Short mmCIF file of C-alpha atoms and ligand atoms in Angstrom, two decimals:
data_model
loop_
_atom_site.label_atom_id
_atom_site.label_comp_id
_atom_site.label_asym_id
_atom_site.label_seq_id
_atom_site.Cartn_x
_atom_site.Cartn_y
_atom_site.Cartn_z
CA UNK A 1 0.00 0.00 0.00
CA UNK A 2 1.52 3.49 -0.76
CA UNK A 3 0.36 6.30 2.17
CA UNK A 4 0.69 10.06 1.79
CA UNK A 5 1.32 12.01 5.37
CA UNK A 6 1.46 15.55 5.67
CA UNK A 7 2.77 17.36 9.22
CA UNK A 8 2.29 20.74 10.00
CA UNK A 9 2.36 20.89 13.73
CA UNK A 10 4.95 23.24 13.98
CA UNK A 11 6.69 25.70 11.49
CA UNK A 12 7.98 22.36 9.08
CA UNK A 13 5.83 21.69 6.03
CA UNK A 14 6.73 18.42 5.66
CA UNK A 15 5.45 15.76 2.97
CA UNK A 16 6.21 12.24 2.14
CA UNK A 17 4.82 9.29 0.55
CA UNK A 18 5.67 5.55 1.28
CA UNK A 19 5.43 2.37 0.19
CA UNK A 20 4.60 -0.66 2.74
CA UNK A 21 6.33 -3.45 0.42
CA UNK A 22 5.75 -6.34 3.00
CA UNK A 23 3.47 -5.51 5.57
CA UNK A 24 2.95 -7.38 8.99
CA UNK A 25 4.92 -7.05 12.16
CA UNK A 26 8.06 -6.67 9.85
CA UNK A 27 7.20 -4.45 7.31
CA UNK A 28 9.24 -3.43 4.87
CA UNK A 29 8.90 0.41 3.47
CA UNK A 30 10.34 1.99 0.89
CA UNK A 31 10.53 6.23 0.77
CA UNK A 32 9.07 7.19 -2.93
CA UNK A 33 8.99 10.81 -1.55
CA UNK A 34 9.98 13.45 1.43
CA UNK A 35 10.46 16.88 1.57
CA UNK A 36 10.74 18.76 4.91
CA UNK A 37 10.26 22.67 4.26
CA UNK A 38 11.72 24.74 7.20
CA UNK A 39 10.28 28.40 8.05
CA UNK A 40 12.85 28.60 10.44
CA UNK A 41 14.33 32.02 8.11
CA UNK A 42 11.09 33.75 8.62
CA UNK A 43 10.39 33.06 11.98
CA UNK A 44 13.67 34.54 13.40
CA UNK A 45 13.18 37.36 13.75
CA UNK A 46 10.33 36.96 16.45
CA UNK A 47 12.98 34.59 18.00
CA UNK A 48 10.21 31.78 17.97
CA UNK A 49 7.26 30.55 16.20
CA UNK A 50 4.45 32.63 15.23
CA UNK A 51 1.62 31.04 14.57
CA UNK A 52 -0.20 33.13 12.24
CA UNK A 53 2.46 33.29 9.79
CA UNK A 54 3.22 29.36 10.56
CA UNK A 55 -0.47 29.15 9.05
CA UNK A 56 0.25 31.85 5.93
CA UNK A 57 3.09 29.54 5.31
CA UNK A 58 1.78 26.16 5.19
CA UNK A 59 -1.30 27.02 3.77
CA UNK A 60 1.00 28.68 0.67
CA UNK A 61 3.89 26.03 0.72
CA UNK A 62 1.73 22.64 0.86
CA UNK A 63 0.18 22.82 -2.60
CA UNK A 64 3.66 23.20 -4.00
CA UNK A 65 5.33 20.91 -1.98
CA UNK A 66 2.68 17.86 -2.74
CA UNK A 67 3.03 18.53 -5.99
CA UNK A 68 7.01 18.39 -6.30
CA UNK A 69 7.05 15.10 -3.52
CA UNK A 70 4.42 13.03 -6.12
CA UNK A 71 6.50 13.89 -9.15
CA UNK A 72 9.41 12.29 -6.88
CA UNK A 73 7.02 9.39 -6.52
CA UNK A 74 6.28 9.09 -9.42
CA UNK A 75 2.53 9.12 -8.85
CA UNK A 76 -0.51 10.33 -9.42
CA UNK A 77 -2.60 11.59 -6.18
CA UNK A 78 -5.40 8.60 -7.32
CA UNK A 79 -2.61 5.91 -6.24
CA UNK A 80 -2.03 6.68 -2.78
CA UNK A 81 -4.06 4.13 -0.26
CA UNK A 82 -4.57 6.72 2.95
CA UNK A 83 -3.27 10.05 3.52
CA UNK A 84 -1.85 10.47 7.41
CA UNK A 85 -2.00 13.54 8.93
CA UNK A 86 -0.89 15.20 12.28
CA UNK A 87 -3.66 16.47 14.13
CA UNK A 88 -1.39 16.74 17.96
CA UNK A 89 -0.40 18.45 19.69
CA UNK A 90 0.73 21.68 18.32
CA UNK A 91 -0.16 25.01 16.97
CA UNK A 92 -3.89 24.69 16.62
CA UNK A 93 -3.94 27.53 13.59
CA UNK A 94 -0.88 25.04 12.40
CA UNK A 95 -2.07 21.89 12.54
CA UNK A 96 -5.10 22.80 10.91
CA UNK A 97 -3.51 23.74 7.65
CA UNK A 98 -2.58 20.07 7.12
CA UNK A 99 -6.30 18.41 7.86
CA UNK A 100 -8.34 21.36 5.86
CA UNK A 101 -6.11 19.81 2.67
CA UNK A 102 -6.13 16.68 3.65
CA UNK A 103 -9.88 16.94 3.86
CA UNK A 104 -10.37 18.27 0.54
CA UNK A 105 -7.95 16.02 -1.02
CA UNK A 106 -10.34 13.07 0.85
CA UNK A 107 -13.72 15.25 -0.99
CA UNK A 108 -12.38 14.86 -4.23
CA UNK A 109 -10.18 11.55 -4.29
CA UNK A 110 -12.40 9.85 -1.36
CA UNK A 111 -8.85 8.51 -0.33
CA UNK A 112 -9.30 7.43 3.39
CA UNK A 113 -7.81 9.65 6.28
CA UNK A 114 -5.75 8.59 9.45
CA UNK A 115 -5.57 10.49 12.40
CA UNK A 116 -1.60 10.84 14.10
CA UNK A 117 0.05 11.62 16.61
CA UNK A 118 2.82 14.04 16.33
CA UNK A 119 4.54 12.56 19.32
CA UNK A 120 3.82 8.63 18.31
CA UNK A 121 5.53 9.76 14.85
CA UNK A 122 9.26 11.08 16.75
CA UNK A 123 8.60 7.53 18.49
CA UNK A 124 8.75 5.58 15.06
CA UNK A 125 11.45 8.20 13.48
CA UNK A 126 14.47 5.73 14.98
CA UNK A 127 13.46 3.08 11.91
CA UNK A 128 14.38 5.03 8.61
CA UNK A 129 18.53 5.07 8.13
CA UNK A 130 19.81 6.42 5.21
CA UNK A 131 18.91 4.26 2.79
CA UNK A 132 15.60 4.20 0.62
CA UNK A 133 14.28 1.65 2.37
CA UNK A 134 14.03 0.89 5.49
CA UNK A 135 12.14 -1.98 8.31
CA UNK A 136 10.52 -1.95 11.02
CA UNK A 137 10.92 -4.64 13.42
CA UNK A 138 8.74 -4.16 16.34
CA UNK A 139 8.63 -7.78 18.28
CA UNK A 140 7.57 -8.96 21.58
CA UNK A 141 11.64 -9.16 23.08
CA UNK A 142 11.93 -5.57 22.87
CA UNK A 143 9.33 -4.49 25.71
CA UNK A 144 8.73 -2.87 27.86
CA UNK A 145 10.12 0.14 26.02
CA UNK A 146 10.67 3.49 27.00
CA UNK A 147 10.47 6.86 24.67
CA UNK A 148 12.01 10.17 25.88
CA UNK A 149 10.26 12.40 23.41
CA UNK A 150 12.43 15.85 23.85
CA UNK A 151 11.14 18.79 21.64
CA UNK A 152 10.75 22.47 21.56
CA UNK A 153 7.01 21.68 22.89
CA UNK A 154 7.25 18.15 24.97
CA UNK A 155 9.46 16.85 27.29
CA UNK A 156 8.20 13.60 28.32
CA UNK A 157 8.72 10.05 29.43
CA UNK A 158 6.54 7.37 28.09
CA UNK A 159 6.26 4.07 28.89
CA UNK A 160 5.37 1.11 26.11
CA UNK A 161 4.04 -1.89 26.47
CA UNK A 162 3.19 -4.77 24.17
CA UNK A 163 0.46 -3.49 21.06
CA UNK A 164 2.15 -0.05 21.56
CA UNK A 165 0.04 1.01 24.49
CA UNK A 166 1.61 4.29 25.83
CA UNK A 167 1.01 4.73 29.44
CA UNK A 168 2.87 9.02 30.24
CA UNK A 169 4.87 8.22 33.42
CA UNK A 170 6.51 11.84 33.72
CA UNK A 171 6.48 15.10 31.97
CA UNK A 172 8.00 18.72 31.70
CA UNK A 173 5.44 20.70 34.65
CA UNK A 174 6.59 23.59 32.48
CA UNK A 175 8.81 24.71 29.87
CA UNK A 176 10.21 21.63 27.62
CA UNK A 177 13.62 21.11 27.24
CA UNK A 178 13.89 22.65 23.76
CA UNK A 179 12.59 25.70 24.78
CA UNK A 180 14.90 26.28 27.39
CA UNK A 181 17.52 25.78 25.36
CA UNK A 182 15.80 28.35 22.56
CA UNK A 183 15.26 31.25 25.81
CA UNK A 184 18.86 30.93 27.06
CA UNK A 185 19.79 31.44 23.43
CA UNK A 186 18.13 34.43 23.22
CA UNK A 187 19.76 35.28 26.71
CA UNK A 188 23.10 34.84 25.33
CA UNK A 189 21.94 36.67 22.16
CA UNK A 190 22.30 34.01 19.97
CA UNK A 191 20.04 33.11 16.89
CA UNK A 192 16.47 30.89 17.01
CA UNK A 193 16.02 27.70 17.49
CA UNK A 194 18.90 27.78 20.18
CA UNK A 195 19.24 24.07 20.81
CA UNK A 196 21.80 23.24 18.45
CA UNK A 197 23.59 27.18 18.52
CA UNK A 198 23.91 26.55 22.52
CA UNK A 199 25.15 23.40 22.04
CA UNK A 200 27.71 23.93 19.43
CA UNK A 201 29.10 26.92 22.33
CA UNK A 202 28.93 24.22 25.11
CA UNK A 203 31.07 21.63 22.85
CA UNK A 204 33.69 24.00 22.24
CA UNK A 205 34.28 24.45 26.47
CA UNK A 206 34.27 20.98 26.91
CA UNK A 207 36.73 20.68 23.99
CA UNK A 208 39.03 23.38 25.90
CA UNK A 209 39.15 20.66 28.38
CA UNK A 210 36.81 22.88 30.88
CA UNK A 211 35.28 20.34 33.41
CA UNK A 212 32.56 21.47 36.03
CA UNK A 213 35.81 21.89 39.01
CA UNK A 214 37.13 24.73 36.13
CA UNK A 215 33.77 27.07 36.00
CA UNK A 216 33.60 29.85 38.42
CA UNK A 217 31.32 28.99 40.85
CA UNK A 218 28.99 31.93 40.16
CA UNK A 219 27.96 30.28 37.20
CA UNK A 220 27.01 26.78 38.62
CA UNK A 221 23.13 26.01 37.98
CA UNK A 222 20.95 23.94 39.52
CA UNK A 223 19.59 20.79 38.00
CA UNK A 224 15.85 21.22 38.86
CA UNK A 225 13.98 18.25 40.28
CA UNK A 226 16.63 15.76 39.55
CA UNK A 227 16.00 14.22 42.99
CA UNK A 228 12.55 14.54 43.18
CA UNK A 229 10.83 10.68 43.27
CA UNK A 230 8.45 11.18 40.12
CA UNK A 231 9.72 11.38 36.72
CA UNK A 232 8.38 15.09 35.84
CA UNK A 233 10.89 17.90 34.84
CA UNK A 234 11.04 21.22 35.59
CA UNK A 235 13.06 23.75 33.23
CA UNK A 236 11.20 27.02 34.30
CA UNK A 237 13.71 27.46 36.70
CA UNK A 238 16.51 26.76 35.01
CA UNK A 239 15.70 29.21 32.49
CA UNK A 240 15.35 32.15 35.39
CA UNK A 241 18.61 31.33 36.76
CA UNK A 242 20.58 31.95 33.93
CA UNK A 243 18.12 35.07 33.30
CA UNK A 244 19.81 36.16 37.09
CA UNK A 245 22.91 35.10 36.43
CA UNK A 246 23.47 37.18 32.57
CA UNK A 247 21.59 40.02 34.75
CA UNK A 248 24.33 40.06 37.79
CA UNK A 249 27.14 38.91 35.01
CA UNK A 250 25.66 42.15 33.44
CA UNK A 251 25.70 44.42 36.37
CA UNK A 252 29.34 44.11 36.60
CA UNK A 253 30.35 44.73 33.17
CA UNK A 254 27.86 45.47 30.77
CA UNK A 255 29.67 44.01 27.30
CA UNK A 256 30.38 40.77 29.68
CA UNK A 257 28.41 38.80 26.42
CA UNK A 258 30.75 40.68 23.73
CA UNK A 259 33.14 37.87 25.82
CA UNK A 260 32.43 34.35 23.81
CA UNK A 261 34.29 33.05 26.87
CA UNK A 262 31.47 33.29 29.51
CA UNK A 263 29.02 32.76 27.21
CA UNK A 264 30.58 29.09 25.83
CA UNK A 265 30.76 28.46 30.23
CA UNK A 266 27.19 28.99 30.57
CA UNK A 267 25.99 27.63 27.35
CA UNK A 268 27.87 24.57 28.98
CA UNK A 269 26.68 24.84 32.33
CA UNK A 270 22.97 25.01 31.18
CA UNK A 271 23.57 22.00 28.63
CA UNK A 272 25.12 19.96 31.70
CA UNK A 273 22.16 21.12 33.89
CA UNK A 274 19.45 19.90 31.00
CA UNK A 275 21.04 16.66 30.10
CA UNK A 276 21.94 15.30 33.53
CA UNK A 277 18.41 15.85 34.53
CA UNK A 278 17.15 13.92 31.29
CA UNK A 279 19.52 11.12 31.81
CA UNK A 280 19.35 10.75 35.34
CA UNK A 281 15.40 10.38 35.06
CA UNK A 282 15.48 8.18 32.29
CA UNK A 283 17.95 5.88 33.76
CA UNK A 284 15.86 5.77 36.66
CA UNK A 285 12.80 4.44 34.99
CA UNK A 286 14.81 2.18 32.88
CA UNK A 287 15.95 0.02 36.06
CA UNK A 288 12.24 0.96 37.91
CA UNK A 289 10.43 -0.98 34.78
CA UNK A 290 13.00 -2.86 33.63
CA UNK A 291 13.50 -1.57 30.49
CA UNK A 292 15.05 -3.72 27.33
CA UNK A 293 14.35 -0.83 24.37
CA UNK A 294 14.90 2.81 25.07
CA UNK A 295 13.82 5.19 22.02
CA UNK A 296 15.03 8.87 22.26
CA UNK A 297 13.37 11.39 20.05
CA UNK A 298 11.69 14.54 18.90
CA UNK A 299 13.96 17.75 18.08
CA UNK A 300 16.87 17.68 21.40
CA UNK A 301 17.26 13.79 20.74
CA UNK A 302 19.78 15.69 17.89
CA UNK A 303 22.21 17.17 20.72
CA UNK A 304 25.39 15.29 20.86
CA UNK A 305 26.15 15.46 24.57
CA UNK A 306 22.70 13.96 25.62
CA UNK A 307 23.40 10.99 22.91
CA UNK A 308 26.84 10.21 24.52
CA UNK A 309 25.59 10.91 28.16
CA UNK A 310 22.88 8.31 27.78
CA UNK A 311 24.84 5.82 26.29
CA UNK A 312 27.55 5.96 28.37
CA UNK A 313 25.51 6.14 31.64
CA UNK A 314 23.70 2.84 30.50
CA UNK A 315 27.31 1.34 30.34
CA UNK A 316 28.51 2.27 33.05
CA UNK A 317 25.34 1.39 35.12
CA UNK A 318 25.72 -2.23 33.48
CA UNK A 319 22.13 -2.17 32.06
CA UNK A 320 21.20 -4.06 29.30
CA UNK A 321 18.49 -1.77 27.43
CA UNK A 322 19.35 -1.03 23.25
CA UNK A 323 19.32 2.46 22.84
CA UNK A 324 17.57 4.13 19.47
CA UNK A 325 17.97 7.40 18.31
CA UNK A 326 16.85 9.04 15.01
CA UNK A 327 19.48 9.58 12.15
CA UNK A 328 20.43 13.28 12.28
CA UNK A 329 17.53 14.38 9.48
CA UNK A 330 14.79 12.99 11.01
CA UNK A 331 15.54 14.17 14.91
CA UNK A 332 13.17 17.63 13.65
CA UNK A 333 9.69 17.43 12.40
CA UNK A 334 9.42 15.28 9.39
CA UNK A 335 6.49 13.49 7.50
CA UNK A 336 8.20 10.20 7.12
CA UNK A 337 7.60 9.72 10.88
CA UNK A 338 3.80 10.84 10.17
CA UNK A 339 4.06 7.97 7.51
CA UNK A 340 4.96 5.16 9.51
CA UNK A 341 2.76 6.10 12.73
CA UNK A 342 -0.07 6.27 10.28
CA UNK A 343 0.54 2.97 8.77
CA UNK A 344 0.53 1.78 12.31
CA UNK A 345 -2.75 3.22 13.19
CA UNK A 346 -4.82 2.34 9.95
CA UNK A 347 -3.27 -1.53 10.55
CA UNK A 348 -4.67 -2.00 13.78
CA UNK A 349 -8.38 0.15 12.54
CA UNK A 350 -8.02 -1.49 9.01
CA UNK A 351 -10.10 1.78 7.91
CA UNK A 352 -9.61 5.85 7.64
CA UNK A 353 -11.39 7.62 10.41
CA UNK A 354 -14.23 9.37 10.12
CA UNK A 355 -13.74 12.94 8.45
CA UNK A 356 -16.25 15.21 11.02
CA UNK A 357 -14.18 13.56 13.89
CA UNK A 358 -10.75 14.45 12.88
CA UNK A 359 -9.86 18.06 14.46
CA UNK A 360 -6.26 19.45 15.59
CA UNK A 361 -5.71 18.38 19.11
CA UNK A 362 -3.18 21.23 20.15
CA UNK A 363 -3.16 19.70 23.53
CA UNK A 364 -3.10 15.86 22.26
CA UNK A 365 -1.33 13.70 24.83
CA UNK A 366 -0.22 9.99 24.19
O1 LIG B 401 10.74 18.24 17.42
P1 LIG B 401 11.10 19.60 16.98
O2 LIG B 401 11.79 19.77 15.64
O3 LIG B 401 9.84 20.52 16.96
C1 LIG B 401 8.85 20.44 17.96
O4 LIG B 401 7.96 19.57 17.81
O5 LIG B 401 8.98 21.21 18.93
O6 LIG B 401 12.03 20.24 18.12
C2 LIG B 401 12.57 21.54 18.02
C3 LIG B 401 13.39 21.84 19.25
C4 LIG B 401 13.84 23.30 19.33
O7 LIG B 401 13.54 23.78 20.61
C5 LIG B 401 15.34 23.21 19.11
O8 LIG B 401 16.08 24.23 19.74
C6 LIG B 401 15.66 21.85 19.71
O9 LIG B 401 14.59 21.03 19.28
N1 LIG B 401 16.95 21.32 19.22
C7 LIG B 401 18.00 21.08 20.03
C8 LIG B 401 19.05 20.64 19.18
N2 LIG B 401 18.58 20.59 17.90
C9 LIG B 401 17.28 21.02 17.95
N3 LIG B 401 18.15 21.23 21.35
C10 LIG B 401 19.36 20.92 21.88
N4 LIG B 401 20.40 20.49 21.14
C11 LIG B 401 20.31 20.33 19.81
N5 LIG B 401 21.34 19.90 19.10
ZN1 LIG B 402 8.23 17.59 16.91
#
């Protein structure tokens, strides 16, 4: 079966069609077509996402952009078997760009429609590598599974069992992890989306050999809620001590950021507060439910340091779980993920939903 999905949760048009070659618990896919258009350029200067012009955009780009990813196909609209399409969580004015055209598309082709999850696609963006094609294996030996889905929107901790039954077992209680990361870039003056700018600043200190016993102690953070017994995060905090900290820093000498010095120490202070806290949850639910898979995704599963932290922690801590995360292109918001969490979904219905009940879900949990 071929399926069309189309994501627009965010400020990514993002299309892609697949082909299911074998299907079953193994199924094979093959990508026909993907294209992933970024507004990051236009949304900088806000220093964030605005929604109304994330609508202007995908509203303007996804005519164009079906059109070019079924000429990659090679097919014609008529072909394609179900159309998936994000409908949460997100930007409401967002995500309802994708299902008003996929709608339309469904008026005029009557090709059925299946409801995703933006979330349960980052979860199923570990399978595609870099080749065209691509399997995924999902088989009783690898639960229970855990996901730490880390975006500019979610930071969260879900549990997996057998079927793919998501039980939540902790989440951000405020700002996700990505969007710290994006405010202390905009502390530290540098460009949006922060993530991978702050942690390009924090590699370069730990390249100078600068271990936490070499940072002044004025710049130490805390690491909010590491200790707490749940497995919610906090990074509201976080964020408001380094707002103190470039005030004070400031106070002193006003040019202190014209000095790339201080900033790379707290770009690598806050990326050691953020990441210990991730891992040090993680690992803790890992030996709580006896974890064999872990899956790390959405947009931060990209940063280096939290890749090597996690890995080596579950070495050193003897533990047995295989660790997944995306290939580099697929870390952000991408349709291929929509693809394959759609394919999921319409397996286990065997049928489209039902147009009048599919509705962006800005809010939609797991
Ligand atoms: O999943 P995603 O592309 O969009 C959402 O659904 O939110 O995630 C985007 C987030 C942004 O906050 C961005 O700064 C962050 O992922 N990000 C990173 C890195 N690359 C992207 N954060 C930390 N380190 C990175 N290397
Ligand atoms: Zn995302």
């Amino acid at each position: 079966m071929k399926i069309l999905a189309i994501e627009t949760s965010c400020d990514e048009t993002a299309i892609a069609v697949v082909e299911v070659k074998q299907e079953g618990k193994k199924a094979k896919f093959k990508i026909l077509g993907n294209e992933v258009s970024s507004q990051i350029a236009i949304h900088i200067p806000y220093g964030g996402v605005f929604p109304a012009i994330a609508k202007r955009e995908h509203i303007k780009n996804l005519p164009l952009i079906l059109e070019r990813v079924l000429k990659q196909a090679k097919i014609k609209i008529e072909k394609v078997d179900a159309i998936a399409v994000t409908t949460g969580p997100g930007l409401e004015p967002a995500l309802w760009t994708g299902i008003v055209f996929v709608k339309e598309i469904n008026k005029k082709y009557k090709i059925p429609v299946i409801p995703v999850n933006h979330m349960e696609g980052h979860l199923f963006s570990i399978f595609p590598k870099k080749s065209k094609t691509f399997t995924v294996d999902i088989n009783k030996t690898m639960f229970p599974m855990l996901s730490l889905l880390v975006s500019g929107g979610h930071t969260e901790l879900v549990l997996v069992k057998d079927g793919m039954k998501y039980k939540k077992i902790g989440q951000t209680r405020d700002d996700a992890a990505g969007e710290a990361f994006d405010k202390v870039a905009r502390m530290l003056g540098l460009p949006y989306p922060g993530g991978p700018e702050v942690s390009k600043m924090a590699a370069i200190e730990r390249a100078d050999g600068n271990n936490i016993s070499s940072r002044i102690p004025e710049i130490l953070l805390p690491r909010p809620m590491i200790h707490s017994k749940d497995y919610d995060f906090s990074f509201s905090g976080l964020k408001t001590a380094v707002l103190y900290l470039v005030r004070d820093l400031k106070e002193k000498d006003p040019n202190v950021l014209e000095n790339t010095n201080i900033k790379q120490k707290i770009a690598c202070e806050f990326e050691d507060a953020v990441i210990e806290t991730l891992v040090h949850k993680t690992i803790k639910a890992i030996k709580e439910y006896k974890i064999k898979t872990l899956i790390v995704g959405g947009g931060v599963s990209a940063n280096t340091y939290l890749q090597e932290q996690m890995l080596q922690k579950i070495k050193k801590e003897k533990l047995k779980t295989k660790t997944y995360f995306p290939s580099k292109s697929l870390t952000g918001d991408n349709a291929l993920m929509i693809a394959i969490a759609g394919y999921y979904q319409y397996k286990n219905k065997k049928q489209g939903s039902r147009l009048s009940s599919i509705k962006a879900k800005g809010n939609l949990s797991l």
